[in-house]
mmCIF file of C-alpha atoms and ligand atoms in Angstrom:
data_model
loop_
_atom_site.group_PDB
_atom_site.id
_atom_site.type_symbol
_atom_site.label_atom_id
_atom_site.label_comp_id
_atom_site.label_asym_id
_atom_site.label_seq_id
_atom_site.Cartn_x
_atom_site.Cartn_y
_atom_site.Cartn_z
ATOM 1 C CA UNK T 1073 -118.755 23.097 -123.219
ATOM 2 C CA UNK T 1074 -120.599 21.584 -126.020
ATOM 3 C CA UNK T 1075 -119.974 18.276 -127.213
ATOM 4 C CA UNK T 1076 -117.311 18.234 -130.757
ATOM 5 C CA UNK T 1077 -119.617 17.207 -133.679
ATOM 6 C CA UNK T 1078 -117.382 16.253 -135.881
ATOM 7 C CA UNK T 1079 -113.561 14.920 -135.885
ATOM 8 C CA UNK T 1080 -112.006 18.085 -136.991
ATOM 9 C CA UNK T 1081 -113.957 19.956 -134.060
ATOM 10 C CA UNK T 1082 -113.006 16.683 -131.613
ATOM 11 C CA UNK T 1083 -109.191 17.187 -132.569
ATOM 12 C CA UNK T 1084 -109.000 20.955 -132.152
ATOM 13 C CA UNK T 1085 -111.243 20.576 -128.889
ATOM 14 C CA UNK T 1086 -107.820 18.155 -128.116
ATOM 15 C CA UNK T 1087 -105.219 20.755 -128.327
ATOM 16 C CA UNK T 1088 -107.379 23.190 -126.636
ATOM 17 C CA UNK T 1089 -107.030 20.770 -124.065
ATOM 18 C CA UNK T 1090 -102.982 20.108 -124.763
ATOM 19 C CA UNK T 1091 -104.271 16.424 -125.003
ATOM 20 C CA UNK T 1092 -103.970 14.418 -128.054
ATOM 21 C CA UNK T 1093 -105.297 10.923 -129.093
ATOM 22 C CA UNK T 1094 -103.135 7.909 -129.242
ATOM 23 C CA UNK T 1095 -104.644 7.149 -132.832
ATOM 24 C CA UNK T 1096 -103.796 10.894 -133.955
ATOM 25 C CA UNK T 1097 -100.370 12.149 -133.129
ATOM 26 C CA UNK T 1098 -97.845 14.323 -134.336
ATOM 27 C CA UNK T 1099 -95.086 12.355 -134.076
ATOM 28 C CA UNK T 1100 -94.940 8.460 -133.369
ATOM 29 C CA UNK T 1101 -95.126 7.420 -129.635
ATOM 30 C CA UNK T 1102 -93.972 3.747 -130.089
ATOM 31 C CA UNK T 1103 -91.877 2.370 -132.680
ATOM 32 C CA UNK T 1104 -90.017 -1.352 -133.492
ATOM 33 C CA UNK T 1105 -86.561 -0.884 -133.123
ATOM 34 C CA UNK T 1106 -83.915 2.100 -131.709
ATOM 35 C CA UNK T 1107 -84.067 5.230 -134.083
ATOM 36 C CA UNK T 1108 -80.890 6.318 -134.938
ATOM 37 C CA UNK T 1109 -79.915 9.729 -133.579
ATOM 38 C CA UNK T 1110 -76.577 10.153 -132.045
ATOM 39 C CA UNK T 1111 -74.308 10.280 -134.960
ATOM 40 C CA UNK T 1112 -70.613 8.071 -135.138
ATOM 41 C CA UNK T 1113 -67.839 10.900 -134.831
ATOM 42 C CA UNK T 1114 -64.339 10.712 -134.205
ATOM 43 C CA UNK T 1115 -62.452 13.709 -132.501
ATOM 44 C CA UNK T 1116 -58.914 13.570 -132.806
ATOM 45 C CA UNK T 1117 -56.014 13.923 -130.525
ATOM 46 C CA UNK T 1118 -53.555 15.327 -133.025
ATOM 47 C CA UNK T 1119 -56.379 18.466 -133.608
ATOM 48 C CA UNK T 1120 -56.880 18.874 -130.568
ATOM 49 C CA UNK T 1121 -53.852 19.105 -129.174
ATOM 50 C CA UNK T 1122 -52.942 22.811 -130.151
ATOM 51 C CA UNK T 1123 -55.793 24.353 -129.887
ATOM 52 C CA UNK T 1124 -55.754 23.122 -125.785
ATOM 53 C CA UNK T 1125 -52.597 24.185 -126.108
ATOM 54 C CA UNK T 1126 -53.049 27.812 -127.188
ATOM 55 C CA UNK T 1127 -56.203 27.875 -124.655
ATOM 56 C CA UNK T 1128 -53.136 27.195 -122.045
ATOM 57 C CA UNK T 1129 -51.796 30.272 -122.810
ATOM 58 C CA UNK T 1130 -55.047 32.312 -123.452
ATOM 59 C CA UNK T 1131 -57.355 31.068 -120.383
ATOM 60 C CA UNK T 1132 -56.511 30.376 -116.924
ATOM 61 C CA UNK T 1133 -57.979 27.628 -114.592
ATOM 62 C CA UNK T 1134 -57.923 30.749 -112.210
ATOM 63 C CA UNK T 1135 -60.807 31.806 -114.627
ATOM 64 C CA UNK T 1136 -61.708 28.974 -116.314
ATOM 65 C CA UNK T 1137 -62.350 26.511 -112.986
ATOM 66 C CA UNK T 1138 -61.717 23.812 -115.876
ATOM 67 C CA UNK T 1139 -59.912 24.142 -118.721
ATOM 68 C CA UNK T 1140 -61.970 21.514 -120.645
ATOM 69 C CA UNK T 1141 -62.986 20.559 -124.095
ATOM 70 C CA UNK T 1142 -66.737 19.064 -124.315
ATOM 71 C CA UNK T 1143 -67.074 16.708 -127.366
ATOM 72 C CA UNK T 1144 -70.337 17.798 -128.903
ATOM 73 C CA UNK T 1145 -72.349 14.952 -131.315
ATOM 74 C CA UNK T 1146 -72.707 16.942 -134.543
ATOM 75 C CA UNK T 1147 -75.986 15.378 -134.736
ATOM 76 C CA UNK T 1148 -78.762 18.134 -134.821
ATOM 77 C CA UNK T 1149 -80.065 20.372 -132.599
ATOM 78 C CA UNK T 1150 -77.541 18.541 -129.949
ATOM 79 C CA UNK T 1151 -76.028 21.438 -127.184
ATOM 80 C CA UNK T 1152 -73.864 18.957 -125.782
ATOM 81 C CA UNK T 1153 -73.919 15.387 -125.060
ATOM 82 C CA UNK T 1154 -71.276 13.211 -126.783
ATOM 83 C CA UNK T 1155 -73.423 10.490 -126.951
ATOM 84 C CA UNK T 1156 -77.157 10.308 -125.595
ATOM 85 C CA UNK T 1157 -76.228 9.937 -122.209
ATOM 86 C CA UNK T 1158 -72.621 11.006 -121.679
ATOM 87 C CA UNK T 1159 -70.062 13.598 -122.601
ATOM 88 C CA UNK T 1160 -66.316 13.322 -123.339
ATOM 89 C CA UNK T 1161 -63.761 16.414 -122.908
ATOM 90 C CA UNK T 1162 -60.150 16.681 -123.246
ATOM 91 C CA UNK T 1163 -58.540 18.743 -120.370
ATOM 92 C CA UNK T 1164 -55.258 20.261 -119.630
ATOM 93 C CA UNK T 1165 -53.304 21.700 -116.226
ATOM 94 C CA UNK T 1166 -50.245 23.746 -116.963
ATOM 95 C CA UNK T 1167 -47.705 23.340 -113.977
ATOM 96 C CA UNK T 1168 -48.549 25.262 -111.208
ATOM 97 C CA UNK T 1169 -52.025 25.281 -111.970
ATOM 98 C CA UNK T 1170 -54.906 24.379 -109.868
ATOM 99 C CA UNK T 1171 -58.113 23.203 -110.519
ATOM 100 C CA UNK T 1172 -60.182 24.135 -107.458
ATOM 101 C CA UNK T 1173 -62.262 21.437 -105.315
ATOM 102 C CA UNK T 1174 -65.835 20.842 -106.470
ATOM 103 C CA UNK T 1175 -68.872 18.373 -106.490
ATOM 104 C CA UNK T 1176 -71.397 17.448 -108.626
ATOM 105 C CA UNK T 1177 -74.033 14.636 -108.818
ATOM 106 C CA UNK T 1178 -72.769 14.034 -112.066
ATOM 107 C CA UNK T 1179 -70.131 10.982 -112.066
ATOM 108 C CA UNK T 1180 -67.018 11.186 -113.337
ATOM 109 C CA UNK T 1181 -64.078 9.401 -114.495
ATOM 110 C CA UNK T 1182 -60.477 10.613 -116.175
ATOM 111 C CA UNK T 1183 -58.145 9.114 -118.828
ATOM 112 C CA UNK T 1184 -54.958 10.262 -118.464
ATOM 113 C CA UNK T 1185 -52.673 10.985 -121.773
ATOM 114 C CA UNK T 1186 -49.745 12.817 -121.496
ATOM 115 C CA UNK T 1187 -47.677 14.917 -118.740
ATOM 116 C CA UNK T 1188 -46.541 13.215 -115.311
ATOM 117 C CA UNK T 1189 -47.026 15.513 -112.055
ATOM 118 C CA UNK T 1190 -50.409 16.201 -111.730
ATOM 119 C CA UNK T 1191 -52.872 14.847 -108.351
ATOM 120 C CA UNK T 1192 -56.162 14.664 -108.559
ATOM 121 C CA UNK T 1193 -58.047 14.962 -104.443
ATOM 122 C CA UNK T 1194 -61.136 13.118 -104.363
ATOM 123 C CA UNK T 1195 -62.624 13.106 -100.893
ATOM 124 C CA UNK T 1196 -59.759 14.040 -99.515
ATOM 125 C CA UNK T 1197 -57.060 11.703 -100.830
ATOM 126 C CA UNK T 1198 -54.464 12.845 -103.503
ATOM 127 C CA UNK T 1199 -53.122 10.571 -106.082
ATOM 128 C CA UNK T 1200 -50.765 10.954 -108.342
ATOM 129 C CA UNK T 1201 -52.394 10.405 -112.183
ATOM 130 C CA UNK T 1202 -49.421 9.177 -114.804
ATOM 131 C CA UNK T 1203 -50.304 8.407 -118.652
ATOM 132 C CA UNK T 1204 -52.648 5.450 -119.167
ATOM 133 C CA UNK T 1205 -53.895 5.694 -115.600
ATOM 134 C CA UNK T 1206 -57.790 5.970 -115.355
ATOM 135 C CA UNK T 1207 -59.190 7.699 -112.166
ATOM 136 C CA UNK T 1208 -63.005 8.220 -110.563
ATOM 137 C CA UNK T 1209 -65.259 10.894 -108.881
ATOM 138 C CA UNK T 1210 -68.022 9.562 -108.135
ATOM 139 C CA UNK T 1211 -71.091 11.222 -107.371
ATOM 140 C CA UNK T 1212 -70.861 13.867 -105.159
ATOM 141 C CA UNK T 1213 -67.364 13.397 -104.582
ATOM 142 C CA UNK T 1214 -64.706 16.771 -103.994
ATOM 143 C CA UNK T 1215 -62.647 16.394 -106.389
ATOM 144 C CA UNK T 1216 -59.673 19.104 -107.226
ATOM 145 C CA UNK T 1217 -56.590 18.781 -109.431
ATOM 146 C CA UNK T 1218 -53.103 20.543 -109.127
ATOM 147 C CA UNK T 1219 -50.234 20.599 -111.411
ATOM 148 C CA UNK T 1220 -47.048 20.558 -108.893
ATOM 149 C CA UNK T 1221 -44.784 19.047 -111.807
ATOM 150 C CA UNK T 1222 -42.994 20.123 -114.832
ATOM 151 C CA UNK T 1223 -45.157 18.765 -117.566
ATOM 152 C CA UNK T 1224 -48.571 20.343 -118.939
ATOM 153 C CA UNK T 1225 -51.295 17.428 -118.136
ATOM 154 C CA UNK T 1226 -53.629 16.264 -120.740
ATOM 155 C CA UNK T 1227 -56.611 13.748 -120.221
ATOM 156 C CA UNK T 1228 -59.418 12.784 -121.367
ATOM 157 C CA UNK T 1229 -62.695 13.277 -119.225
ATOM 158 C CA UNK T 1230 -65.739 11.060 -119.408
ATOM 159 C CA UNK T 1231 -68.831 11.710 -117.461
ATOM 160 C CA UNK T 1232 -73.088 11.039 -117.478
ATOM 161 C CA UNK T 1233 -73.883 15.032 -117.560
ATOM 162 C CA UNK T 1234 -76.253 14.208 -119.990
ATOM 163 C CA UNK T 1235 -78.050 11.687 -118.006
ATOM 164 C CA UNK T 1236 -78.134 13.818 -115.542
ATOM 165 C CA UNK T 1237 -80.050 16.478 -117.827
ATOM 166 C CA UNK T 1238 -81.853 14.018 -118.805
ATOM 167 C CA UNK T 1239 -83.101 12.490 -115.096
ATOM 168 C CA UNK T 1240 -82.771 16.358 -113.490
ATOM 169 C CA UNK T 1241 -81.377 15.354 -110.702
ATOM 170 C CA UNK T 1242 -78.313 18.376 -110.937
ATOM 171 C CA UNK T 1243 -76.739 19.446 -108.121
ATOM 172 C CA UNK T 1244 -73.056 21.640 -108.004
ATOM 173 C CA UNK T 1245 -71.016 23.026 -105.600
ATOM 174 C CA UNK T 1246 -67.628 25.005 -104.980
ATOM 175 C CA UNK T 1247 -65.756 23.920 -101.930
ATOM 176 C CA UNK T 1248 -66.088 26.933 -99.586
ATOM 177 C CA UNK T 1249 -62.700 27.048 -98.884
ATOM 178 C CA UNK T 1250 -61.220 26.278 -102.810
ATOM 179 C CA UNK T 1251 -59.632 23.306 -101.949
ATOM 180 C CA UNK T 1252 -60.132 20.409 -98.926
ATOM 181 C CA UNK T 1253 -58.284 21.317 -95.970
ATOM 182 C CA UNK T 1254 -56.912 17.876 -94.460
ATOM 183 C CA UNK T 1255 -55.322 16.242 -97.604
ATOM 184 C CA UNK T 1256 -53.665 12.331 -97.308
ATOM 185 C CA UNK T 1257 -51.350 11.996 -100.134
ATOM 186 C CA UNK T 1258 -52.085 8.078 -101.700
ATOM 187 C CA UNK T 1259 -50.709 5.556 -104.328
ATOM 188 C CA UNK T 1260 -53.209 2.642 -104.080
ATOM 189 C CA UNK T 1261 -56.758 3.923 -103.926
ATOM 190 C CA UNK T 1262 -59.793 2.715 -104.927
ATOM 191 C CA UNK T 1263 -60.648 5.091 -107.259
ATOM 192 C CA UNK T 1264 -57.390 4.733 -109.088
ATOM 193 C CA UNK T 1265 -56.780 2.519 -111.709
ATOM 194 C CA UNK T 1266 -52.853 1.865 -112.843
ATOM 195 C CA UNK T 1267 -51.707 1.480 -116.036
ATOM 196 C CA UNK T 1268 -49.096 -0.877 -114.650
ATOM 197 C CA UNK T 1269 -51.540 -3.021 -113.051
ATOM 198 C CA UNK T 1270 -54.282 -2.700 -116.207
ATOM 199 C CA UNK T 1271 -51.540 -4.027 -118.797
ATOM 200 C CA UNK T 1272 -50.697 -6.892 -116.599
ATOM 201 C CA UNK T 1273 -54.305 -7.844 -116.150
ATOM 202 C CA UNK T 1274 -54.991 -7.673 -119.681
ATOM 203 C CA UNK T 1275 -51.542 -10.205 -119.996
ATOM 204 C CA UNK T 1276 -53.335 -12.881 -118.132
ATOM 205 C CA UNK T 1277 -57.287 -11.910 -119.915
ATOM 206 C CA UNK T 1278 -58.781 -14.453 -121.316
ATOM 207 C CA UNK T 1279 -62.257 -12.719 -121.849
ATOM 208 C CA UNK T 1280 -62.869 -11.511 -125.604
ATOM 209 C CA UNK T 1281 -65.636 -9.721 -124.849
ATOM 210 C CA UNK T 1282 -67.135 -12.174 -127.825
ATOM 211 C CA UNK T 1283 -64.906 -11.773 -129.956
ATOM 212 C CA UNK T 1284 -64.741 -8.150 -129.915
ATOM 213 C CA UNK T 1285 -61.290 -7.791 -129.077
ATOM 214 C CA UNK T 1286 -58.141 -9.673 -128.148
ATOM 215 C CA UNK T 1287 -58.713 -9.755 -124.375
ATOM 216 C CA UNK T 1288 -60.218 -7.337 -122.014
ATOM 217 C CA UNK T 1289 -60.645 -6.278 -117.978
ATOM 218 C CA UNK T 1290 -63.159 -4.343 -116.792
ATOM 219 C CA UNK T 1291 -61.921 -1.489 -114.142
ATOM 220 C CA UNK T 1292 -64.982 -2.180 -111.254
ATOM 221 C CA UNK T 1293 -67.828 -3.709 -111.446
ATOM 222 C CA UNK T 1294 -69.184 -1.194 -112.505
ATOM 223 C CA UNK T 1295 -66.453 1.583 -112.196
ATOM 224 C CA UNK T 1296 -69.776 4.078 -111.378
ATOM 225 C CA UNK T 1297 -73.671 3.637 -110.787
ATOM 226 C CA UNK T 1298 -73.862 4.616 -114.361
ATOM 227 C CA UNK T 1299 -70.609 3.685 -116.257
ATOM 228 C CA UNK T 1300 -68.611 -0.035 -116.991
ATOM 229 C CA UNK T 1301 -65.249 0.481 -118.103
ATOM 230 C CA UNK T 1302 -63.649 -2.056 -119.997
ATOM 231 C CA UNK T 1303 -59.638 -2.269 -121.293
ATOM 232 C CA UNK T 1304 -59.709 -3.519 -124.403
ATOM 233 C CA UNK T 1305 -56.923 -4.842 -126.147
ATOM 234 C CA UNK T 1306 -56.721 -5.280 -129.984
ATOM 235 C CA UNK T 1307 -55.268 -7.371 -132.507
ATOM 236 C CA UNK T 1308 -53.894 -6.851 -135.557
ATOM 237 C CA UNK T 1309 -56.927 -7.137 -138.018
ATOM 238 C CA UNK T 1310 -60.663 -6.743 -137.783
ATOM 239 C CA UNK T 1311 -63.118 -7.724 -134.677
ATOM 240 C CA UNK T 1312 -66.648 -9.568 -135.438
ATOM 241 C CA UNK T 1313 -69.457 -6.834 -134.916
ATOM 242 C CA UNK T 1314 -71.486 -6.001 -132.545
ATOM 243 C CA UNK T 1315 -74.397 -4.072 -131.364
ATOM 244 C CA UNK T 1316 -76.186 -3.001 -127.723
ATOM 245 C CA UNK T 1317 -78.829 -0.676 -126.632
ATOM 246 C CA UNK T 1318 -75.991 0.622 -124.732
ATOM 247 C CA UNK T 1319 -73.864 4.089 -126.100
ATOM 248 C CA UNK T 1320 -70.220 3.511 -125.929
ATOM 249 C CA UNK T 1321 -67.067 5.977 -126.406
ATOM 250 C CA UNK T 1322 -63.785 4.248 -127.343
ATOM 251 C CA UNK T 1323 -60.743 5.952 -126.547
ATOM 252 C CA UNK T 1324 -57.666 4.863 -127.903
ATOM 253 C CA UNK T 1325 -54.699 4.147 -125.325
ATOM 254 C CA UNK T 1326 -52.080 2.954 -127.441
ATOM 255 C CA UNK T 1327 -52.414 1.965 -131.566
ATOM 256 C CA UNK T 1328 -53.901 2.956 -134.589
ATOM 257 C CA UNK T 1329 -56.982 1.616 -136.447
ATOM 258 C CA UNK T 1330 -60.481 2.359 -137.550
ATOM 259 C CA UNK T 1331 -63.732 1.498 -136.498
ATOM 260 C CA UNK T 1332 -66.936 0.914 -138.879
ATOM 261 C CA UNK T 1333 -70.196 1.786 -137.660
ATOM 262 C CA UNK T 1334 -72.832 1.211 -140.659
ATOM 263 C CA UNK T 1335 -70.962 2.865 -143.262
ATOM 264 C CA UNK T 1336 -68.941 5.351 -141.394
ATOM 265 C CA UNK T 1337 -65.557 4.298 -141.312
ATOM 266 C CA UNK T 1338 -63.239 6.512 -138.483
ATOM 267 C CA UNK T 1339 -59.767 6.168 -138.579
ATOM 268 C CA UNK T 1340 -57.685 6.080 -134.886
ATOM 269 C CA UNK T 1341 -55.110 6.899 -133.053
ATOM 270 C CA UNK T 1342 -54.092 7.602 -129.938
ATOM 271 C CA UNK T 1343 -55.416 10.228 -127.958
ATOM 272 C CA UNK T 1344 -58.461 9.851 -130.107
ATOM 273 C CA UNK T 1345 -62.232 9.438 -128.943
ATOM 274 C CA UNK T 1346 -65.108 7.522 -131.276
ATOM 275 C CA UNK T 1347 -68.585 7.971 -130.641
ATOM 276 C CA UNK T 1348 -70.211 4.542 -131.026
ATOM 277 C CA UNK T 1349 -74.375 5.667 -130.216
ATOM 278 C CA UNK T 1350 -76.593 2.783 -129.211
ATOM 279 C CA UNK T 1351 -77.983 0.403 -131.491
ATOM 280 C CA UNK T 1352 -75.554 0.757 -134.177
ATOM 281 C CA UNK T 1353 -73.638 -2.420 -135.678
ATOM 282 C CA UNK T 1354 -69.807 -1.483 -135.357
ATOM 283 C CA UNK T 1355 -66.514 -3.385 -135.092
ATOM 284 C CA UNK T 1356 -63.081 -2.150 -134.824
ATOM 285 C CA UNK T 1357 -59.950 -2.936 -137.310
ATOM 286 C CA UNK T 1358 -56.928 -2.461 -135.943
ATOM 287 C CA UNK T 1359 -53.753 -2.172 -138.260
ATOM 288 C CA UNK T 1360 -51.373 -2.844 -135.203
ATOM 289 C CA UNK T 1361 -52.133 -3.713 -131.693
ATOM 290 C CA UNK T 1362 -53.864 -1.442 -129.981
ATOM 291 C CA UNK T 1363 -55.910 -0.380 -126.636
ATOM 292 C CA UNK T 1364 -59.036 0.901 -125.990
ATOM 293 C CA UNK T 1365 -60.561 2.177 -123.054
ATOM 294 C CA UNK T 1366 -64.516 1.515 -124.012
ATOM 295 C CA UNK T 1367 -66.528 3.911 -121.716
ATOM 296 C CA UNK T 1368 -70.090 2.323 -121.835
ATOM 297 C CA UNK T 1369 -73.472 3.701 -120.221
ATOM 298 C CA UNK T 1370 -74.299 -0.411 -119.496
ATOM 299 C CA UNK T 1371 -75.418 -0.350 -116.477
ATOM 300 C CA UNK T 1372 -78.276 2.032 -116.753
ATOM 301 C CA UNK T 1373 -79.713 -0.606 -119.379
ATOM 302 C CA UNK T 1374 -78.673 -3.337 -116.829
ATOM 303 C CA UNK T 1375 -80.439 -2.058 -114.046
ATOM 304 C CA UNK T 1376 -83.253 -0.639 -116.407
ATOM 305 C CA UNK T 1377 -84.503 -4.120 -118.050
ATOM 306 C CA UNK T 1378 -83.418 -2.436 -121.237
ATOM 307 C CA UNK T 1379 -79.828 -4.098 -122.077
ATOM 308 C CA UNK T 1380 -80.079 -5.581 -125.405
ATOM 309 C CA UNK T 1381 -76.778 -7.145 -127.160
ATOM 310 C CA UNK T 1382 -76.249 -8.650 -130.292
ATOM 311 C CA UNK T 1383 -73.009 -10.036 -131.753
ATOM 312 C CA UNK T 1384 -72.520 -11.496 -135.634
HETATM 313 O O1 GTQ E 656 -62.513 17.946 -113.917
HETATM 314 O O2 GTQ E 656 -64.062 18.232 -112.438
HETATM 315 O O3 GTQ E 656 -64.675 17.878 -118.296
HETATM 316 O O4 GTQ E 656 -66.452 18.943 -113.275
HETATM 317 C C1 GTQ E 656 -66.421 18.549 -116.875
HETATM 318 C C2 GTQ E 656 -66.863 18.826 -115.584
HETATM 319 C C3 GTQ E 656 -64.269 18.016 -115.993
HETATM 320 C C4 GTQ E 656 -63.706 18.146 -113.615
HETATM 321 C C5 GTQ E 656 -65.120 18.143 -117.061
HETATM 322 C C6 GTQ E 656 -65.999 18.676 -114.515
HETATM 323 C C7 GTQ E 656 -64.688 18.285 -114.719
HETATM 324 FE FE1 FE2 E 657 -65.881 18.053 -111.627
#
C-alpha cells in the first residue's frame, strides 16, 4: 500500500479501512451536556381503554400469549422503547383467561388499575393483584397470570426491554408445560406491594423527595437491579423542578394534573403514563391530590458513576 499524499487521499484511505480520525468525524463523539432525544409524551388511560377493550374481544391470550399495549416514544426512528431504557404497556385478562408461564432476562414490574380477580405466579407463588397494587418479576423469574374472577383486569406494565436491547443480554422462554406445576397460593410476598400498606406508608412519609412532591416511599431498595420505584404523593399546586440523568415514567394512581417538561405541558389523569426522558427539567402541578407511581431507571446511573441530579 502506498503511503496517502495528501488529506483527501489519507481520509478515503480511512474508510477503506472503516477507521476514521478523532479530528474528522461524521458525527460528534463527545459532547457537554445530555442531547435531548426521547421526547415527553403522555398516553392516556381514557384512549386507551376501548381500544384494549375491543382487542378483548378481537384477540385471545390463547393467541396473543399477552394481550399488551407497548408505549412507543414518538421520537424518530424509535421501534419501541418508551423511554431510552424502558418500555411501558397497558395489559388486559378477560375472566377465564390465562396468560401462560414465561421468563425473560428482562425485569419486570406491574401496576394494577382496574378489575379484582386476577393472580399473577412468579416462581411458583400466586398472588392475588387488586387496583393500586404494584407487583415484580424479576429477572428470569416464571411468571403467568390467570383471570379466575368476574372482572376484565387492566394494568399497567413497566419493564427495561430496552436496556436489555441495548446491553444484548436477551434471553426468553415458554414454560414447557404452559404453566408451573406445584403452585402455593400467597397474600404477603415479597414481590408484592399493597396498596393498603403503600397509602399507609405514605401517611407517616416524611421524605419530599426535595420538594418534588408531598411525601413519598420507595417500594425496595431498589424494587429490581435496574428499576427504583417511588409512591409519590401530590399536593394541590405545583412541585419545584427537577432534573437527573435518570429516565422516569410517572403513572398516575389516583388525581389529575399536568406535568411541564421544557415547554411541553401534559395534562393527567388516572390511568395515565408521562414520559419524563433524562436530562429534562420537569415538575408536576397537581390540581387536586394526587399519586404517582414514578418508575425510574436510577440505579443503572447509580451503579454506573453516571447519576446526576439537579433540583431548582
Ligand atoms: O406480562 O409477562 O407488557 O413478558 C411485555 C412482556 C408484559 C408479561 C409485557 C411481558 C409481559
Ligand atoms: Fe413476561
Amino acid at each position: 500500500m502506498t503511503k496517502p499524499q495528501s488529506l483527501d487521499e489519507l481520509y478515503a484511505r480511512f474508510d477503506g479501512m472503516h477507521m476514521e480520525g478523532g479530528w474528522h468525524r461524521r458525527f460528534p463523539a463527545l459532547w457537554p451536556v445530555p442531547e435531548e432525544n426521547f421526547l415527553p409524551y403522555v398516553w392516556r388511560y381514557a384512549d386507551v381503554y376501548p381500544v384494549l377493550e375491543a382487542a378483548g374481544d378481537l384477540v385471545s391470550t390463547e393467541f396473543a400469549e399477552r394481550r399488551n399495549l407497548t408505549m412507543r416514544n414518538p421520537v424518530e426512528g424509535n421501534r419501541y422503547a418508551t423511554v431510552r431504557t424502558l418500555v411501558a404497556a397497558y395489559q388486559m385478562v378477560k375472566p377465564g383467561e390465562i396468560a401462560r408461564s414465561h421468563r425473560h432476562t428482562p425485569n419486570a414490574l406491574r401496576l394494577i388499575l382496574d378489575g379484582r380477580g386476577t393472580t399473577t405466579t412468579v416462581n411458583g407463588k400466586r398472588v392475588e393483584m387488586r387496583p393500586g397494587d404494584v407487583m415484580l418479576t424479576p429477572n428470569w423469574a416464571w411468571h403467568a397470570h390467570e383471570n379466575a374472577g368476574n372482572d376484565d383486569c387492566y394494568w399497567l406494565d413497566f419493564l427495561d426491554v430496552p436496556t436489555v436491547h441495548l446491553l444484548e443480554p436477551m434471553f426468553f422462554e415458554r414454560h414447557p408445560n404452559g404453566l408451573e406445576a406445584e403452585v402455593e397460593d400467597v397474600e404477603i410476598s415479597p414481590v408484592a406491594f399493597r396498596w393498603e400498606d403503600t397509602l399507609a406508608a405514605l401517611e407517616s412519609s416524611s421524605d419530599d423527595a426535595g420538594g418534588m412532591c408531598a411525601a413519598q416511599v420507595e417500594l425496595g431498595d431498589p424494587a429490581l437491579d435496574t428499576v427504583r420505584l417511588y409512591m409519590q404523593r401530590l399536593a394541590k399546586g405545583a412541585t419545584r423542578t427537577h432534573r437527573t440523568t435518570a429516565n422516569s415514567l410517572f403513572a398516575v394512581v389516583e388525581g389529575q394534573g399536568k406535568t411541564c417538561i421544557g415547554d411541553t405541558e401534559l395534562t393527567w389523569a388516572r390511568g395515565d403514563v408521562v414520559a419524563v426522558p433524562a436530562w429534562r427539567a420537569y415538575r408536576h402541578e397537581a390540581s387536586e391530590a394526587s399519586v404517582l407511581l414514578r418508575v425510574t431507571d436510577k440505579p443503572v446511573f447509580e451503579k454506573l458513576g453516571w447519576l446526576r441530579e439537579e433540583i431548582a
